[in-house]
mmCIF file of C-alpha atoms in Angstrom:
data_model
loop_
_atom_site.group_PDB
_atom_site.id
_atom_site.type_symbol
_atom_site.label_atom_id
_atom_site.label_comp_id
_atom_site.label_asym_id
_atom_site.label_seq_id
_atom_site.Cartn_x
_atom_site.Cartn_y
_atom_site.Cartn_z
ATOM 1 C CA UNK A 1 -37.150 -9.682 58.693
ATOM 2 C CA UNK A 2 -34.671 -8.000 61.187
ATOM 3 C CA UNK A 3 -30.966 -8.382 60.740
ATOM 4 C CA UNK A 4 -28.394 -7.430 63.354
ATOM 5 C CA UNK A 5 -27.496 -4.094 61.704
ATOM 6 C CA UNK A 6 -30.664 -1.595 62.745
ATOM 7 C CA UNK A 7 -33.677 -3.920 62.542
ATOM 8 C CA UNK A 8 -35.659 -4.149 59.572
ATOM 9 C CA UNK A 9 -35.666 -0.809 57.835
ATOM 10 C CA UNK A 10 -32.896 -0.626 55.784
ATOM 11 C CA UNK A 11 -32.268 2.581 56.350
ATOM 12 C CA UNK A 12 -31.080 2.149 59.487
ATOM 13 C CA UNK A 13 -28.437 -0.409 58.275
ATOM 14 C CA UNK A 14 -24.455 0.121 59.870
ATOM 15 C CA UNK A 15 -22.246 0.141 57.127
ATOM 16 C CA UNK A 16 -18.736 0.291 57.520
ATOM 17 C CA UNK A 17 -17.241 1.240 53.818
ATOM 18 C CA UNK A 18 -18.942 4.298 51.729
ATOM 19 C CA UNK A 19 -22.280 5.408 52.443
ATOM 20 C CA UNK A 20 -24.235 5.271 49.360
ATOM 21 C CA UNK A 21 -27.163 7.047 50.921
ATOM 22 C CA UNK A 22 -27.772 10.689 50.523
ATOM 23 C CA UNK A 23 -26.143 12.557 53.129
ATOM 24 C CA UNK A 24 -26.393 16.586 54.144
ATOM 25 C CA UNK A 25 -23.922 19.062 52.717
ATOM 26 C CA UNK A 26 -20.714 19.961 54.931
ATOM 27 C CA UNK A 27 -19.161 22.722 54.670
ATOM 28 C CA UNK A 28 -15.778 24.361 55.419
ATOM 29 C CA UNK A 29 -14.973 28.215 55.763
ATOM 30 C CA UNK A 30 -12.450 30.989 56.885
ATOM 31 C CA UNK A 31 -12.383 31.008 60.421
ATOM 32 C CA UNK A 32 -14.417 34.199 61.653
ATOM 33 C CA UNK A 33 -11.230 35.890 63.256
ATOM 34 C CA UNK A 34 -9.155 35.952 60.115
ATOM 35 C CA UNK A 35 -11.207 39.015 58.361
ATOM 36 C CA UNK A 36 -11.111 40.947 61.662
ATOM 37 C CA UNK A 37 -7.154 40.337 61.550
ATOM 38 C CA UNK A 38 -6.620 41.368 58.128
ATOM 39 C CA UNK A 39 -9.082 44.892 59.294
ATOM 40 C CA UNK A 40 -6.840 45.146 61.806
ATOM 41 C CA UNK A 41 -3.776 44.944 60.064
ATOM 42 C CA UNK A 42 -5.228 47.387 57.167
ATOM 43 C CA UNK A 43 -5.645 49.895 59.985
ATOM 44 C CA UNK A 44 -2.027 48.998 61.438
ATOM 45 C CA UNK A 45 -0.815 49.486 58.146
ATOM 46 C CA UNK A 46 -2.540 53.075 58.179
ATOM 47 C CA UNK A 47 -1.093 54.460 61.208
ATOM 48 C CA UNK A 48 2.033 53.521 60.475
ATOM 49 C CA UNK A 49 2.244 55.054 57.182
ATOM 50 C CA UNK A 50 1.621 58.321 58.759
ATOM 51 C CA UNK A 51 3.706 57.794 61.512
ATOM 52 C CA UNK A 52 7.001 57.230 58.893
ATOM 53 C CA UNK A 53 5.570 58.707 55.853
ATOM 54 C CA UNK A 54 7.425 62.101 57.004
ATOM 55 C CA UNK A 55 5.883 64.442 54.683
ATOM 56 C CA UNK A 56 6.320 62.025 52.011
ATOM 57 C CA UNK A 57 3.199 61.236 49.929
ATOM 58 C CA UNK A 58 4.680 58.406 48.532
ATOM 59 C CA UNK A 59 4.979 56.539 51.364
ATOM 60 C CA UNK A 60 1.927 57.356 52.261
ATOM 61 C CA UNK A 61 -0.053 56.318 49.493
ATOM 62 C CA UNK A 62 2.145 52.961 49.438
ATOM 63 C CA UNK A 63 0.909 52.211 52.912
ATOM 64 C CA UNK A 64 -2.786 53.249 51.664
ATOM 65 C CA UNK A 65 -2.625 51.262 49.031
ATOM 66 C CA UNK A 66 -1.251 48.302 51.167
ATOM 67 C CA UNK A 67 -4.439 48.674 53.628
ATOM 68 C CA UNK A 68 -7.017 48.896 50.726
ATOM 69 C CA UNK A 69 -5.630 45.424 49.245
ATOM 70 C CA UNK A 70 -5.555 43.764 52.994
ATOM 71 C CA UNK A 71 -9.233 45.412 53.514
ATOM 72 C CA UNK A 72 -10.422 44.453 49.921
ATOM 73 C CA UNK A 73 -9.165 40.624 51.225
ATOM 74 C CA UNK A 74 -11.217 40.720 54.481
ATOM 75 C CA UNK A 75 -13.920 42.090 52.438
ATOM 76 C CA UNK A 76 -14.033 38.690 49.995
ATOM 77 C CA UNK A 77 -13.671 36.666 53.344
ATOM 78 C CA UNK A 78 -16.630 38.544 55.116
ATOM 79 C CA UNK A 79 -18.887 38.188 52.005
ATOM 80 C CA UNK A 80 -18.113 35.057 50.892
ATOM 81 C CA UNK A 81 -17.094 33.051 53.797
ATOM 82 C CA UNK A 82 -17.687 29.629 52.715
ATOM 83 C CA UNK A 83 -14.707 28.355 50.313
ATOM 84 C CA UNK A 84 -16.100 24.556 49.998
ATOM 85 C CA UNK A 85 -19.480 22.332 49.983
ATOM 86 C CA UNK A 86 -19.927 18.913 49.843
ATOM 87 C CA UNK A 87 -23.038 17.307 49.102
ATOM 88 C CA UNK A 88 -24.255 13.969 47.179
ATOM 89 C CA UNK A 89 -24.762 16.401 43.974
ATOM 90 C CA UNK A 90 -20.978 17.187 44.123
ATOM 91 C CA UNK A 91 -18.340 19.496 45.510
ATOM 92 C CA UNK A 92 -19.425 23.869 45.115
ATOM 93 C CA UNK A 93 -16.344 25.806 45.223
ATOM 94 C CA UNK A 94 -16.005 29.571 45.500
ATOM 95 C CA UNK A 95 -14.743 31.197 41.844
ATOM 96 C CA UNK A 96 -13.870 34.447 41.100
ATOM 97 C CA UNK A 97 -14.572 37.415 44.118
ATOM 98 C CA UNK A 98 -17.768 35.538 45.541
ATOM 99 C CA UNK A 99 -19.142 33.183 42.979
ATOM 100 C CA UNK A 100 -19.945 29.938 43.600
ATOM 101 C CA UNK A 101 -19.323 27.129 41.118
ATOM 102 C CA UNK A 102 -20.693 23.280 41.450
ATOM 103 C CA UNK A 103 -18.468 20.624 40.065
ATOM 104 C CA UNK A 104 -20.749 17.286 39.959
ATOM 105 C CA UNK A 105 -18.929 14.435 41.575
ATOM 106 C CA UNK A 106 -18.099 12.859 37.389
ATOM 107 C CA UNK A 107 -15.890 16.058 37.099
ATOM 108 C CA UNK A 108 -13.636 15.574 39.839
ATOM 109 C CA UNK A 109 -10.703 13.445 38.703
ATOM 110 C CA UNK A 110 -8.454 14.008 41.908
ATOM 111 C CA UNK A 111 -8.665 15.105 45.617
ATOM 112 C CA UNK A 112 -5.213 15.293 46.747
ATOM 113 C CA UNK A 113 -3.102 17.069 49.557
ATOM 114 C CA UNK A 114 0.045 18.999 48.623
ATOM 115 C CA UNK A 115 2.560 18.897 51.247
ATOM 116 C CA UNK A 116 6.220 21.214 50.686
ATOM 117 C CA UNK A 117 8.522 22.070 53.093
ATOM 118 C CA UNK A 118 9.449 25.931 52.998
ATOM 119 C CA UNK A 119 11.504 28.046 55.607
ATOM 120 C CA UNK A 120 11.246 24.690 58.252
ATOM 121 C CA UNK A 121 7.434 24.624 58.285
ATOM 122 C CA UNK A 122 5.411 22.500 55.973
ATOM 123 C CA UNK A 123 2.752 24.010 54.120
ATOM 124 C CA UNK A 124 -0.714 21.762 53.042
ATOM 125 C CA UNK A 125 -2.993 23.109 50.015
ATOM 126 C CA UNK A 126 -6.223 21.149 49.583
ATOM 127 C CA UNK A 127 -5.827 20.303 45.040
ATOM 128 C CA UNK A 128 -9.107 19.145 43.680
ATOM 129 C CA UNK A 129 -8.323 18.383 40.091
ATOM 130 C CA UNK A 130 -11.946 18.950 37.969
ATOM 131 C CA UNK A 131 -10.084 18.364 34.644
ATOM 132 C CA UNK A 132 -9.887 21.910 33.377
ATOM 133 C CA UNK A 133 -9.778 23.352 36.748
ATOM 134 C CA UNK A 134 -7.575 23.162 39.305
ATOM 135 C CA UNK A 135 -9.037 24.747 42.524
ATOM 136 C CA UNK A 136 -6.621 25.367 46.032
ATOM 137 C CA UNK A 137 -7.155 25.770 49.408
ATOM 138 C CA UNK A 138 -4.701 26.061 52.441
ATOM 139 C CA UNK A 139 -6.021 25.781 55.605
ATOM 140 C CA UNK A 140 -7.208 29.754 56.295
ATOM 141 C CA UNK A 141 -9.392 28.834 53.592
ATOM 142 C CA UNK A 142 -10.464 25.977 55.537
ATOM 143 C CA UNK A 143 -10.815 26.520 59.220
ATOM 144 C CA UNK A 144 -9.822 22.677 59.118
ATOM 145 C CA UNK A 145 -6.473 20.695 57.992
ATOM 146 C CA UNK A 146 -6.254 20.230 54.163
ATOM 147 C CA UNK A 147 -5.641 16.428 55.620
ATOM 148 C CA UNK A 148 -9.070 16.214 57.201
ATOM 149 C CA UNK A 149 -11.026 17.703 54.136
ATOM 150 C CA UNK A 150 -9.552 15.506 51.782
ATOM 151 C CA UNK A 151 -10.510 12.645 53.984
ATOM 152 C CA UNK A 152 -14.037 14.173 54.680
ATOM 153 C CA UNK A 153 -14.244 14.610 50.496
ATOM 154 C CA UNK A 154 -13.149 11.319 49.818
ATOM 155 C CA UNK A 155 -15.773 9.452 51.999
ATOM 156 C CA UNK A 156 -18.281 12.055 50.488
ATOM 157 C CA UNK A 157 -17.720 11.038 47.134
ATOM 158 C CA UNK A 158 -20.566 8.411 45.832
ATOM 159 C CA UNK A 159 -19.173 5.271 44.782
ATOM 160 C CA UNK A 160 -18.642 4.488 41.467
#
């Protein structure tokens, strides 16, 4: 039998509301240019401590210190680029330095979008809710709009 959606193999069958088929994994990730920023900045941070440190150690080692936390950042976001999978298994979220940690799709209670205004701009963080854990990710974290992930996660998510 053929129907009008894709012929008689059903797994070629349009469907317009959830897919319920296995689909690949997507994934989002820091943009590339934001660790080579934060390097930058760590060696910014640097020169200009011994530009104004003046003799003074203290302000030197402030501005030290200062560059090894930015570096120690681009590190994290050099070896662990990718913040969040999707697949039909469930969502794997980055824990700790560089783990990795899978929540299965029945742990997930909430995918939700966090939207407050500070200083004129509004800020978006990405909340998935996994009962005991709350993980959050802002758009650096990203390389997309918390908006679009959510979206992208929501149609992910196998129907109940």
């Amino acid at each position: 039998m053929i129907d009008a959606c894709g012929g008689g193999n059903p797994a070629h069958r349009w469907h317009a509301g959830r897919v319920t088929q296995t689909s690949p994994a997507r994934q989002w990730r820091v943009p590339a240019s934001l660790p080579a920023a934060k390097l930058a900045g760590a060696v910014l941070l640097i020169a200009l401590g011994l530009l104004f440190a003046d003799g003074d150690p203290v302000r030197l080692a402030l501005a030290v210190l200062a560059a090894a936390a930015l570096a120690g950042w681009a590190v994290r976001d050099l070896v662990a680029p990718v913040r969040l999978t999707v697949d039909p298994a469930g969502l794997t979220v980055i824990h700790g330095f560089a783990g990795r940690r899978l929540l299965p799709w029945s742990t997930v209670e909430a995918i939700a979008v966090d939207r407050r205004p500070r200083l004129g701009l509004t800020s978006e963080t990405l909340e998935i809710d996994a009962g005991n854990t709350l993980h959050l990710f802002g758009r650096y974290d990203l390389g997309a709009t918390p908006e679009e992930v959510a979206t992208a996660l929501r149609a992910a998510r196998p129907v109940r």
